[in-house]
Short mmCIF file of C-alpha atoms in Angstrom, two decimals:
data_model
loop_
_atom_site.label_atom_id
_atom_site.label_comp_id
_atom_site.label_asym_id
_atom_site.label_seq_id
_atom_site.Cartn_x
_atom_site.Cartn_y
_atom_site.Cartn_z
CA MET A 278 -47.06 -279.56 238.44
CA PRO A 279 -46.44 -282.24 235.82
CA ALA A 280 -43.53 -281.86 233.47
CA GLY A 281 -44.14 -280.70 229.95
CA ILE A 282 -46.40 -277.77 230.72
CA PRO A 283 -45.67 -275.17 228.10
CA GLY A 284 -43.98 -272.02 229.13
CA GLY A 285 -40.83 -273.74 230.33
CA PRO A 286 -39.44 -274.03 233.83
CA PHE A 287 -40.85 -271.49 236.26
CA PRO A 288 -39.01 -270.13 239.24
CA ARG A 289 -40.17 -272.19 242.18
CA GLU A 290 -42.43 -269.58 243.83
CA ARG A 291 -44.11 -268.65 240.61
CA CYS A 292 -44.71 -272.28 239.89
CA LEU A 293 -46.34 -272.72 243.29
CA ALA A 294 -48.57 -269.74 242.64
CA TYR A 295 -49.63 -271.02 239.18
CA GLU A 296 -50.47 -274.37 240.64
CA GLN A 297 -52.71 -272.80 243.24
CA ILE A 298 -54.34 -270.52 240.72
CA LEU A 299 -55.21 -273.44 238.43
CA ASP A 300 -56.69 -275.29 241.40
CA ALA A 301 -58.61 -272.23 242.52
CA LEU A 302 -60.39 -271.91 239.17
CA THR A 303 -64.10 -272.63 239.21
CA GLN A 304 -63.91 -274.35 235.88
CA GLY A 305 -62.28 -277.47 234.57
CA LEU A 306 -58.85 -277.26 233.00
CA ILE A 307 -57.05 -280.03 231.15
CA VAL A 308 -53.91 -279.98 229.05
CA LEU A 309 -53.46 -282.68 226.41
CA ASP A 310 -50.52 -283.52 224.19
CA ARG A 311 -50.69 -284.69 220.58
CA ASP A 312 -51.43 -288.23 221.64
CA LEU A 313 -54.34 -286.97 223.79
CA ARG A 314 -52.43 -287.81 226.96
CA VAL A 315 -53.45 -285.84 230.03
CA LEU A 316 -50.71 -283.53 231.29
CA LEU A 317 -52.81 -281.38 233.56
CA TRP A 318 -56.03 -282.03 235.43
CA ASN A 319 -56.95 -279.26 237.81
CA ARG A 320 -58.77 -279.62 241.10
CA TRP A 321 -62.17 -278.77 239.58
CA MET A 322 -61.69 -281.75 237.25
CA GLU A 323 -60.71 -283.95 240.16
CA GLN A 324 -63.78 -282.97 242.09
CA HIS A 325 -66.29 -283.46 239.32
CA SER A 326 -64.76 -286.49 237.65
CA ARG A 327 -64.03 -288.10 241.01
CA LEU A 328 -60.71 -289.12 239.52
CA GLU A 329 -57.54 -287.92 241.14
CA ARG A 330 -54.56 -286.67 239.22
CA GLY A 331 -52.65 -289.84 239.95
CA GLN A 332 -55.34 -291.82 238.17
CA VAL A 333 -55.39 -289.73 234.98
CA LEU A 334 -52.03 -288.06 234.37
CA GLY A 335 -50.22 -289.62 231.43
CA ARG A 336 -53.30 -291.53 230.31
CA VAL A 337 -55.07 -291.05 226.96
CA VAL A 338 -58.19 -289.03 227.68
CA THR A 339 -60.39 -290.97 225.24
CA GLU A 340 -59.48 -294.18 227.07
CA ILE A 341 -60.69 -292.68 230.31
CA TYR A 342 -63.79 -291.22 228.60
CA PRO A 343 -64.52 -293.24 225.41
CA GLU A 344 -67.75 -291.25 224.85
CA LEU A 345 -65.63 -288.23 223.86
CA VAL A 346 -65.05 -289.91 220.50
CA LYS A 347 -68.76 -289.89 219.68
CA LYS A 348 -68.90 -286.18 220.33
CA GLY A 349 -66.32 -285.46 217.65
CA PHE A 350 -63.74 -284.52 220.29
CA VAL A 351 -60.78 -286.09 218.48
CA TRP A 352 -61.60 -284.20 215.29
CA LYS A 353 -61.76 -280.91 217.16
CA VAL A 354 -58.47 -281.50 218.97
CA GLU A 355 -56.96 -282.24 215.56
CA SER A 356 -58.29 -278.96 214.23
CA VAL A 357 -56.61 -277.08 217.07
CA PHE A 358 -53.28 -278.75 216.43
CA LYS A 359 -53.50 -278.29 212.67
CA LEU A 360 -54.82 -274.76 212.49
CA GLY A 361 -53.67 -273.34 215.79
CA ASN A 362 -57.16 -272.02 216.43
CA TYR A 363 -59.78 -272.32 219.08
CA ALA A 364 -62.50 -274.96 218.91
CA PHE A 365 -65.74 -275.05 220.84
CA PHE A 366 -68.32 -277.41 222.21
CA SER A 367 -71.69 -275.80 222.57
CA GLN A 368 -74.03 -276.95 225.29
CA ARG A 369 -76.98 -276.33 222.97
CA LEU A 370 -75.85 -279.10 220.67
CA HIS A 371 -73.87 -281.47 222.85
CA ARG A 372 -75.40 -280.89 226.30
CA PHE A 373 -72.07 -281.76 227.86
CA LEU A 374 -68.56 -282.91 227.01
CA PHE A 375 -67.61 -284.87 230.11
CA PRO A 376 -70.33 -286.96 231.73
CA PHE A 377 -70.14 -285.46 235.18
CA PRO A 378 -73.10 -285.65 237.55
CA ALA A 379 -74.97 -282.35 237.86
CA ALA A 380 -73.33 -280.56 240.72
CA ASN A 381 -76.38 -278.88 242.14
CA TYR A 382 -77.79 -281.10 244.83
CA LEU A 383 -81.20 -279.46 245.00
CA GLN A 384 -82.33 -279.81 241.44
CA ASN A 385 -82.59 -282.98 239.45
CA ARG A 386 -83.65 -281.64 236.10
CA TYR A 387 -80.42 -282.79 234.52
CA GLU A 388 -78.64 -286.02 235.20
CA PHE A 389 -75.43 -284.56 233.80
CA MET A 390 -73.80 -281.21 234.29
CA GLN A 391 -74.51 -279.02 231.26
CA GLN A 392 -71.23 -277.76 229.84
CA ASN A 393 -69.70 -275.44 227.34
CA ALA A 394 -66.12 -276.22 226.48
CA VAL A 395 -63.30 -274.36 224.74
CA LEU A 396 -60.24 -275.95 223.18
CA ALA A 397 -57.31 -273.57 222.88
CA PRO A 398 -53.86 -274.04 221.38
CA LEU A 399 -50.77 -273.86 223.60
CA ARG A 400 -47.61 -273.02 221.68
CA GLY A 401 -44.05 -274.04 222.36
CA PRO A 402 -41.05 -271.70 222.10
CA GLU A 403 -40.99 -272.03 218.30
CA GLY A 404 -44.59 -271.09 217.94
CA ARG A 405 -45.73 -274.59 217.11
CA VAL A 406 -48.86 -275.90 218.78
CA ASP A 407 -47.59 -278.57 221.18
CA HIS A 408 -50.54 -278.88 223.51
CA VAL A 409 -54.24 -278.25 223.67
CA CYS A 410 -55.85 -276.71 226.68
CA VAL A 411 -59.45 -277.75 227.30
CA SER A 412 -61.54 -275.62 229.64
CA ILE A 413 -64.94 -276.75 230.78
CA MET A 414 -67.62 -274.48 232.16
CA ASP A 415 -70.59 -275.58 234.21
CA HIS A 416 -73.63 -273.98 232.58
CA THR A 417 -76.29 -276.07 234.27
CA ASP A 418 -77.91 -273.17 236.12
CA THR A 419 -78.00 -270.88 233.10
CA VAL A 420 -79.42 -273.63 230.94
CA MET A 421 -82.05 -274.46 233.52
CA TYR A 422 -83.24 -270.87 233.79
CA GLN A 423 -83.22 -270.49 230.06
CA GLU A 424 -85.18 -273.66 229.48
CA ARG A 425 -87.72 -272.72 232.15
CA LEU A 426 -88.15 -269.36 230.49
CA GLU A 427 -88.55 -270.95 227.08
CA GLU A 428 -91.09 -273.40 228.43
CA SER A 429 -93.19 -270.73 230.04
CA THR A 430 -92.99 -268.54 226.96
CA LYS A 431 -94.17 -271.45 224.88
CA ARG A 432 -96.99 -272.21 227.28
CA LEU A 433 -98.11 -268.59 227.24
CA GLU A 434 -97.95 -268.49 223.49
CA GLN A 435 -100.01 -271.65 223.28
CA MET A 436 -102.55 -270.20 225.72
CA SER A 437 -102.79 -266.97 223.81
CA GLN A 438 -103.67 -268.92 220.66
CA THR A 439 -106.07 -271.46 222.05
CA ASP A 440 -109.76 -271.27 222.83
CA HIS A 441 -110.06 -272.19 226.48
CA LEU A 442 -113.20 -274.30 226.22
CA THR A 443 -112.68 -276.28 223.03
CA GLN A 444 -108.88 -276.28 222.86
CA VAL A 445 -108.88 -275.40 219.16
CA ALA A 446 -107.44 -272.15 217.81
CA ASN A 447 -109.06 -268.97 219.09
CA ARG A 448 -110.35 -266.23 216.87
CA ARG A 449 -107.15 -264.20 216.90
CA HIS A 450 -104.92 -267.12 216.01
CA LEU A 451 -107.38 -268.15 213.32
CA PHE A 452 -107.16 -264.73 211.77
CA ASP A 453 -103.33 -264.69 211.99
CA ARG A 454 -102.99 -268.08 210.38
CA LEU A 455 -105.47 -267.22 207.66
CA SER A 456 -103.51 -264.06 206.84
CA GLN A 457 -100.22 -266.02 206.78
CA GLU A 458 -101.70 -268.66 204.53
CA LEU A 459 -102.99 -265.98 202.19
CA ASN A 460 -99.50 -264.52 201.95
CA ARG A 461 -98.31 -267.94 200.90
CA VAL A 462 -101.12 -268.21 198.35
CA ARG A 463 -99.90 -264.95 196.85
CA ARG A 464 -96.47 -266.51 196.36
CA ASN A 465 -97.28 -270.03 195.22
CA ARG A 466 -100.74 -269.45 193.71
CA GLN A 467 -102.23 -272.54 195.29
CA ALA A 468 -105.87 -272.51 196.26
CA LEU A 469 -106.88 -271.91 199.87
CA SER A 470 -110.39 -272.68 201.09
CA LEU A 471 -112.23 -271.35 204.08
CA ALA A 472 -115.36 -272.69 205.72
CA ILE A 473 -117.50 -271.41 208.58
CA LEU A 474 -119.64 -274.01 210.36
CA ASP A 475 -122.43 -273.17 212.78
CA VAL A 476 -124.45 -275.45 215.05
CA ASP A 477 -128.16 -275.30 214.15
CA HIS A 478 -130.54 -274.24 216.91
CA PHE A 479 -127.75 -274.20 219.45
CA LYS A 480 -129.72 -271.84 221.69
CA LYS A 481 -132.31 -274.61 222.08
CA VAL A 482 -129.62 -277.02 223.32
CA ASN A 483 -128.54 -274.49 225.92
CA ASP A 484 -132.10 -273.62 226.92
CA THR A 485 -133.28 -277.22 227.13
CA TYR A 486 -130.29 -279.01 228.65
CA GLY A 487 -128.34 -276.14 230.20
CA HIS A 488 -125.12 -274.37 229.28
CA LEU A 489 -122.88 -277.12 230.60
CA CYS A 490 -124.45 -279.48 228.12
CA GLY A 491 -124.05 -276.91 225.34
CA ASP A 492 -120.38 -276.51 226.25
CA GLN A 493 -119.91 -280.27 226.11
CA VAL A 494 -121.45 -280.42 222.63
CA LEU A 495 -119.00 -277.75 221.42
CA VAL A 496 -116.05 -279.61 222.94
CA GLN A 497 -117.06 -282.85 221.23
CA LEU A 498 -117.74 -281.14 217.95
CA ALA A 499 -114.36 -279.37 218.03
CA GLY A 500 -112.68 -282.71 218.72
CA MET A 501 -114.47 -284.27 215.74
CA LEU A 502 -113.47 -281.47 213.40
CA LYS A 503 -109.87 -281.55 214.53
CA ALA A 504 -109.67 -285.33 214.12
CA SER A 505 -110.90 -285.26 210.53
CA LEU A 506 -108.52 -282.58 209.23
CA ARG A 507 -105.00 -282.84 207.85
CA THR A 508 -102.15 -281.62 210.05
CA TYR A 509 -101.68 -278.41 208.10
CA ASP A 510 -105.39 -277.52 208.18
CA LEU A 511 -106.56 -275.39 211.03
CA VAL A 512 -109.80 -275.43 212.97
CA GLY A 513 -110.66 -272.51 215.19
CA ARG A 514 -113.56 -271.25 217.22
CA TYR A 515 -114.84 -268.22 215.38
CA GLY A 516 -117.65 -267.26 217.70
CA GLY A 517 -120.08 -268.82 220.23
CA GLU A 518 -121.13 -271.92 218.29
CA GLU A 519 -119.29 -271.08 215.10
CA PHE A 520 -116.17 -272.86 213.94
CA CYS A 521 -113.90 -271.97 211.10
CA LEU A 522 -111.77 -274.25 208.93
CA VAL A 523 -108.69 -272.95 207.13
CA LEU A 524 -107.79 -275.41 204.38
CA PRO A 525 -104.50 -274.61 202.61
CA ASN A 526 -103.81 -276.16 199.22
CA THR A 527 -107.48 -277.14 198.79
CA ASN A 528 -109.69 -276.16 195.89
CA LEU A 529 -113.38 -275.30 196.22
CA GLN A 530 -114.59 -278.70 195.11
CA ASP A 531 -112.49 -280.61 197.66
CA ALA A 532 -113.40 -278.13 200.39
CA VAL A 533 -117.11 -278.61 199.74
CA ALA A 534 -116.69 -282.39 199.71
CA LEU A 535 -114.88 -282.24 203.03
CA VAL A 536 -117.44 -279.93 204.65
CA GLU A 537 -120.32 -282.08 203.37
CA ARG A 538 -118.68 -285.17 204.78
CA LEU A 539 -118.31 -283.43 208.13
CA ARG A 540 -121.91 -282.22 208.03
CA CYS A 541 -123.21 -285.75 207.48
CA GLN A 542 -120.89 -287.15 210.10
CA VAL A 543 -122.17 -284.62 212.67
CA SER A 544 -125.83 -285.38 211.87
CA GLU A 545 -125.18 -289.10 212.41
CA THR A 546 -123.28 -288.68 215.64
CA GLU A 547 -124.78 -289.09 219.09
CA PHE A 548 -123.45 -286.34 221.32
CA GLN A 549 -123.21 -287.23 224.99
CA PHE A 550 -123.68 -285.26 228.13
CA GLY A 551 -123.70 -287.51 231.17
CA ARG A 552 -126.50 -289.99 230.52
CA LEU A 553 -128.05 -287.72 227.96
CA ARG A 554 -127.75 -288.50 224.23
CA LEU A 555 -128.58 -285.83 221.73
CA ARG A 556 -128.23 -285.10 218.02
CA ILE A 557 -127.37 -281.85 216.35
CA THR A 558 -126.89 -280.62 212.82
CA ILE A 559 -124.62 -277.96 211.35
CA SER A 560 -124.84 -275.47 208.50
CA ALA A 561 -121.83 -274.29 206.56
CA GLY A 562 -120.62 -271.58 204.21
CA VAL A 563 -117.57 -272.22 202.02
CA THR A 564 -115.36 -269.97 199.97
CA CYS A 565 -112.03 -270.33 198.19
CA SER A 566 -109.21 -268.07 197.03
CA GLN A 567 -109.34 -269.48 193.51
CA ASP A 568 -110.84 -267.21 190.82
CA GLN A 569 -110.30 -264.25 193.13
CA PRO A 570 -107.72 -261.48 192.87
CA PRO A 571 -104.34 -262.54 194.35
CA GLU A 572 -104.48 -259.80 196.95
CA VAL A 573 -107.74 -261.09 198.47
CA ARG A 574 -107.76 -260.41 202.21
CA ALA A 575 -108.61 -262.54 205.20
CA ASP A 576 -111.62 -260.44 206.21
CA THR A 577 -112.99 -260.59 202.66
CA LEU A 578 -112.91 -264.39 202.66
CA LEU A 579 -114.44 -264.46 206.13
CA SER A 580 -117.34 -262.27 205.11
CA GLN A 581 -117.90 -264.32 201.93
CA ALA A 582 -118.08 -267.53 203.96
CA ASP A 583 -120.27 -265.84 206.55
CA GLU A 584 -122.73 -264.67 203.91
CA ALA A 585 -122.90 -268.20 202.45
CA LEU A 586 -123.53 -269.58 205.92
CA TYR A 587 -126.39 -267.12 206.34
CA ARG A 588 -127.98 -268.47 203.15
CA ALA A 589 -127.53 -272.07 204.37
CA LYS A 590 -129.40 -271.08 207.52
CA THR A 591 -132.24 -269.27 205.81
CA SER A 592 -132.84 -272.03 203.30
CA GLY A 593 -133.51 -274.69 205.90
CA ARG A 594 -130.27 -275.46 207.82
CA ASN A 595 -128.24 -278.72 207.86
CA GLN A 596 -126.71 -277.83 204.51
CA THR A 597 -123.64 -276.30 202.86
CA GLU A 598 -123.67 -273.18 200.67
CA LEU A 599 -121.01 -271.64 198.43
CA ALA A 600 -119.98 -268.01 198.53
CA VAL A 601 -121.69 -265.81 195.94
CA CYS A 602 -118.47 -265.34 193.98
CA HIS A 603 -118.39 -269.09 193.30
CA LEU A 604 -122.02 -269.39 192.19
CA GLU A 605 -122.52 -269.45 188.47
CA MET B 87 -53.86 -241.31 208.77
CA THR B 88 -57.37 -242.64 209.29
CA ASP B 89 -58.50 -243.14 205.74
CA LEU B 90 -58.77 -246.31 203.79
CA SER B 91 -56.34 -245.34 201.06
CA GLU B 92 -55.90 -247.30 197.88
CA GLU B 93 -52.58 -248.54 199.20
CA ARG B 94 -54.05 -249.81 202.46
CA ARG B 95 -56.90 -251.48 200.65
CA ASP B 96 -54.46 -253.36 198.42
CA THR B 97 -52.32 -254.32 201.40
CA LEU B 98 -55.33 -255.63 203.35
CA GLN B 99 -56.43 -257.68 200.35
CA GLU B 100 -52.94 -259.06 200.02
CA MET B 101 -52.69 -259.88 203.72
CA ILE B 102 -55.98 -261.78 203.74
CA ASN B 103 -54.82 -263.71 200.69
CA ILE B 104 -51.42 -264.55 202.12
CA GLY B 105 -52.91 -265.42 205.49
CA PHE B 106 -55.55 -267.69 204.10
CA GLY B 107 -53.08 -269.24 201.68
CA ARG B 108 -50.90 -270.22 204.61
CA SER B 109 -53.62 -272.18 206.31
CA MET B 110 -55.14 -273.58 203.15
CA SER B 111 -53.31 -276.89 203.22
CA SER B 112 -53.99 -277.57 206.90
CA LEU B 113 -57.58 -276.66 206.29
CA ALA B 114 -57.77 -279.03 203.33
CA ASP B 115 -56.15 -281.70 205.46
CA LEU B 116 -58.74 -281.22 208.17
CA LEU B 117 -61.85 -280.87 206.02
CA GLY B 118 -60.83 -283.27 203.29
CA VAL B 119 -61.60 -280.61 200.65
CA ARG B 120 -59.93 -277.51 199.36
CA ILE B 121 -61.50 -274.19 200.16
CA GLU B 122 -60.80 -271.27 197.89
CA LEU B 123 -61.25 -267.61 198.66
CA SER B 124 -61.64 -264.98 196.00
CA VAL B 125 -59.79 -261.68 196.20
CA PRO B 126 -61.51 -259.80 199.01
CA ASP B 127 -63.37 -256.54 198.67
CA VAL B 128 -62.37 -254.04 201.30
CA LEU B 129 -64.71 -251.16 201.94
CA VAL B 130 -65.96 -248.82 204.60
CA ILE B 131 -69.63 -249.35 205.33
CA ARG B 132 -72.19 -247.79 207.66
CA THR B 133 -73.13 -250.46 210.17
CA GLU B 134 -76.86 -250.05 209.54
CA GLU B 135 -76.28 -250.99 205.92
CA ILE B 136 -74.71 -254.36 206.66
CA LEU B 137 -77.89 -256.39 206.32
CA ASP B 138 -78.75 -254.75 202.98
CA TYR B 139 -75.23 -255.50 201.83
CA LEU B 140 -75.65 -259.11 202.89
CA ILE B 141 -78.97 -259.40 201.07
CA LYS B 142 -77.28 -258.06 197.98
CA VAL B 143 -74.36 -260.48 198.04
CA MET B 144 -76.60 -263.46 198.76
CA GLU B 145 -78.12 -262.87 195.34
CA GLY B 146 -81.73 -263.61 196.11
CA ALA B 147 -81.27 -266.53 198.51
CA GLU B 148 -84.29 -266.45 200.84
CA GLU B 149 -83.13 -268.84 203.53
CA VAL B 150 -79.63 -268.29 204.81
CA SER B 151 -77.37 -269.85 207.39
CA LEU B 152 -75.06 -267.48 209.19
CA VAL B 153 -72.20 -268.43 211.43
CA GLN B 154 -71.21 -265.52 213.55
CA GLN B 155 -68.09 -265.25 215.65
CA GLY B 156 -66.55 -262.45 217.62
CA PHE B 157 -62.80 -261.97 217.91
CA ARG B 158 -60.79 -259.85 220.23
CA GLY B 159 -57.20 -258.76 220.60
CA GLU B 160 -55.37 -255.62 219.57
CA PHE B 161 -58.01 -255.37 216.92
CA PHE B 162 -61.49 -256.77 217.28
CA GLY B 163 -64.76 -257.27 215.52
CA GLU B 164 -67.14 -259.81 214.21
CA ALA B 165 -66.85 -262.36 211.45
CA VAL B 166 -69.85 -263.76 209.60
CA LEU B 167 -69.85 -266.74 207.30
CA ALA B 168 -72.99 -266.57 205.20
CA LEU B 169 -74.23 -269.59 203.28
CA PRO B 170 -77.43 -270.32 201.38
CA GLY B 171 -79.97 -272.23 203.48
CA LEU B 172 -79.32 -275.68 202.06
CA ALA B 173 -75.54 -275.53 202.48
CA GLY B 174 -75.66 -276.99 206.00
CA ARG B 175 -76.77 -280.37 204.73
CA GLU B 176 -74.07 -280.32 202.06
CA LEU B 177 -71.50 -279.65 204.73
CA VAL B 178 -72.70 -282.59 206.82
CA VAL B 179 -72.21 -284.91 203.86
CA MET B 180 -68.88 -283.33 202.99
CA LEU B 181 -67.46 -283.57 206.49
CA ASP B 182 -68.73 -287.07 206.90
CA GLU B 183 -67.35 -288.40 203.62
CA ASP B 184 -64.14 -286.46 203.41
CA ALA B 185 -63.16 -285.66 206.94
CA GLY B 186 -64.62 -288.40 209.10
CA PHE B 187 -66.39 -285.86 211.28
CA GLN B 188 -69.14 -287.87 212.95
CA PRO B 189 -70.55 -286.58 216.19
CA ALA B 190 -73.59 -288.61 217.27
CA LEU B 191 -76.27 -285.95 216.85
CA GLU B 192 -79.67 -285.78 215.18
CA MET B 193 -79.77 -284.41 211.63
CA GLY B 194 -80.88 -280.88 212.47
CA GLN B 195 -78.27 -280.56 215.18
CA LEU B 196 -75.62 -282.21 213.07
CA GLU B 197 -76.30 -279.58 210.44
CA MET B 198 -75.78 -276.83 212.99
CA GLU B 199 -72.64 -278.48 214.30
CA ALA B 200 -71.24 -278.80 210.77
CA LEU B 201 -72.00 -275.12 210.12
CA LEU B 202 -70.43 -274.09 213.42
CA GLU B 203 -67.35 -276.17 212.79
CA VAL B 204 -66.78 -275.09 209.21
CA GLY B 205 -67.49 -271.50 210.24
CA ASN B 206 -65.11 -271.76 213.16
CA VAL B 207 -62.22 -273.22 211.18
CA VAL B 208 -62.62 -270.99 208.13
CA ILE B 209 -62.96 -267.82 210.20
CA GLY B 210 -60.17 -268.93 212.49
CA ALA B 211 -57.87 -269.85 209.63
CA CYS B 212 -58.44 -266.58 207.88
CA LEU B 213 -58.23 -264.27 210.86
CA GLY B 214 -55.61 -266.22 212.80
CA GLN B 215 -53.10 -265.89 210.00
CA PHE B 216 -54.11 -262.30 209.31
CA ALA B 217 -53.38 -261.50 212.96
CA ASP B 218 -50.12 -263.37 212.66
CA LEU B 219 -49.06 -261.16 209.79
CA LEU B 220 -49.85 -258.17 211.98
CA GLN B 221 -47.66 -259.78 214.63
CA THR B 222 -50.43 -260.12 217.13
CA SER B 223 -52.89 -262.79 218.14
CA LEU B 224 -56.62 -263.02 218.66
CA SER B 225 -58.96 -264.91 220.89
CA PHE B 226 -62.32 -266.04 219.59
CA SER B 227 -65.71 -266.28 221.20
CA PRO B 228 -67.74 -269.39 220.61
CA PRO B 229 -69.42 -269.20 217.20
CA SER B 230 -73.19 -269.12 216.94
CA VAL B 231 -75.34 -270.20 214.07
CA LEU B 232 -78.55 -268.71 212.73
CA MET B 233 -80.75 -270.34 210.15
CA GLU B 234 -83.23 -267.71 209.11
CA ASN B 235 -85.14 -266.09 206.34
CA ILE B 236 -82.93 -263.24 205.16
CA HIS B 237 -85.79 -260.76 205.59
CA SER B 238 -86.69 -261.86 209.12
CA ALA B 239 -86.99 -259.24 211.79
CA TYR B 240 -84.89 -261.44 214.04
CA LEU B 241 -81.96 -261.24 211.68
CA GLN B 242 -82.19 -257.50 211.61
CA GLU B 243 -82.22 -257.53 215.37
CA VAL B 244 -79.14 -259.76 215.54
CA LEU B 245 -77.13 -257.91 212.94
CA ARG B 246 -77.92 -254.50 214.31
CA ALA B 247 -74.62 -253.07 215.34
CA ARG B 248 -73.64 -249.90 217.10
CA PRO B 249 -74.16 -247.07 214.67
CA GLY B 250 -71.07 -245.80 212.91
CA ASP B 251 -68.67 -246.82 210.20
CA ALA B 252 -67.00 -250.18 210.00
CA LEU B 253 -64.37 -251.68 207.79
CA LEU B 254 -65.81 -254.61 205.87
CA ILE B 255 -63.61 -257.25 204.34
CA HIS B 256 -65.76 -259.41 202.14
CA THR B 257 -64.75 -262.45 200.19
CA LYS B 258 -66.48 -265.26 198.35
CA PHE B 259 -65.47 -268.77 199.24
CA ARG B 260 -65.99 -271.95 197.38
CA VAL B 261 -65.50 -275.56 198.30
CA ASP B 262 -63.62 -277.39 195.59
CA GLN B 263 -65.56 -280.22 193.91
CA ARG B 264 -68.63 -279.46 195.97
CA ALA B 265 -71.69 -277.36 195.35
CA VAL B 266 -70.99 -275.26 198.41
CA MET B 267 -70.21 -271.60 198.26
CA GLY B 268 -70.72 -268.70 200.53
CA TYR B 269 -69.35 -265.44 201.77
CA LEU B 270 -67.04 -264.45 204.53
CA LEU B 271 -67.59 -261.03 206.02
CA ILE B 272 -65.17 -259.55 208.51
CA LEU B 273 -66.37 -256.45 210.26
CA LEU B 274 -63.97 -254.20 212.10
CA PRO B 275 -65.53 -251.34 214.05
CA GLU B 276 -64.29 -247.79 213.82
CA ASP B 277 -62.55 -247.92 217.20
CA CYS B 278 -59.84 -250.30 216.06
CA LEU B 279 -59.18 -248.85 212.62
CA HIS B 280 -56.56 -246.42 213.88
CA TRP B 281 -54.51 -249.29 215.22
CA LEU B 282 -55.16 -251.45 212.17
CA TYR B 283 -54.15 -248.81 209.61
CA ARG B 284 -50.98 -248.05 211.52
CA GLU B 285 -50.02 -251.72 211.58
CA VAL B 286 -50.93 -252.14 207.92
CA ASP B 287 -48.62 -249.23 207.10
CA ILE B 288 -45.84 -250.82 209.12
CA PHE B 289 -46.42 -254.13 207.36
CA LEU B 290 -46.24 -252.42 204.00
CA GLU B 291 -43.00 -250.63 204.89
CA ARG B 292 -41.53 -253.94 206.02
CA MET B 293 -42.56 -255.55 202.76
CA LEU B 294 -41.15 -252.75 200.67
CA GLY B 295 -38.11 -252.16 202.83
#
């Protein structure tokens, strides 16, 4: 055991036992002095750093591992010396302290071993902090399981919100988002608009060209809608051939302009299914939270837009209608 | 024996003040700024009321950053440093300009690291010296940081403690010359109060004797 380990001279047997205990630990253990010189480097450190004690003892640790400086290591060691407290390196933020190869041979998700580290003060006989003890824990496995779990949770969440065919929001997510946005409207009093769009004579497309063709038309239409909206707008599939647009921070006038633009764009677009080219039109109903009581609910807006859509259909299709409450 | 008497309350206040005072200059040295604590409130609180208490002291702040750290020794508990949501960014600037604290991290993570670090040193400085006055020492778990809406269900989940009474030591802290202020809450569960009160009594006798 190197000289200078706090705790003073041990009786020989005890010293031998301590030495073995430190080497038996399944975590890294380093002791540094005020100048960041290495006084102890246990076997775990030897194994993972591939540096033997002889190569590191007495050397300044940031010269052996210059990348420690970029992690704020020197500052934290300072804090332990100055305040006599613990300091920590969290894997979540730093991934690792020492760039050791990941120890697990059978997984290659991480190039480097994921580590948490603790810096603890070691006091001399007068109670002054003379050394800092750094312990390093391999958390690669835990992190891997956690990340896998997070990924699958995210995937499931995504799936539970997405319409399988068109990959836009499904009806449930649409309703959730609309309710959330309405809560926000209540706080900031900005206008929120809602539009329902429906493909005209969609049954004919299905009956004439088959359901696969109809599906393809919906996929293309959904893609078009998504591409022409702002990032904070939401498009969702409301029903069979019905789509819904949630437009936060948009007044009625702008919403109508947007929907009209989309309607014209759709009528001018050639939809493709294999070699087949076909044209469709859409009808739309639009409503807006402005001029309505602040506590207006999602289902109220939906039924207003739905009613307007119905009027657009009955008065000839390929047109946009406003909700009754906005008609003067 | 087990009550928070007026005398014990005063002694605890005094001990936190002395303890923090002792580490104030090293803390200033490390952070490059002076941190001031107000005279702490010491009260007994039901654990299920902690969140409501926090909401009250945060005076209407919606977004909050909480640094939470457990400590363990002859007495044990949980310390929480509560800051308004934007304080993290202030701390990044402060540590960078005044303390030369520059880990190579992205902004969001740097903010968390700054919160963790300030939380860790302030909590450590306060409790470490407090323990020292009680002639004992503590070990600390790694701090964790939460940036949440104060009304979030998640926060309620996290701050839900075992039911019962706890001793709450609550103090306001302020960073000199900077627009950063927050609150330090130290929670000591019922189980360790017997020990704590006895030691506080001994401390008081020593002071008076």
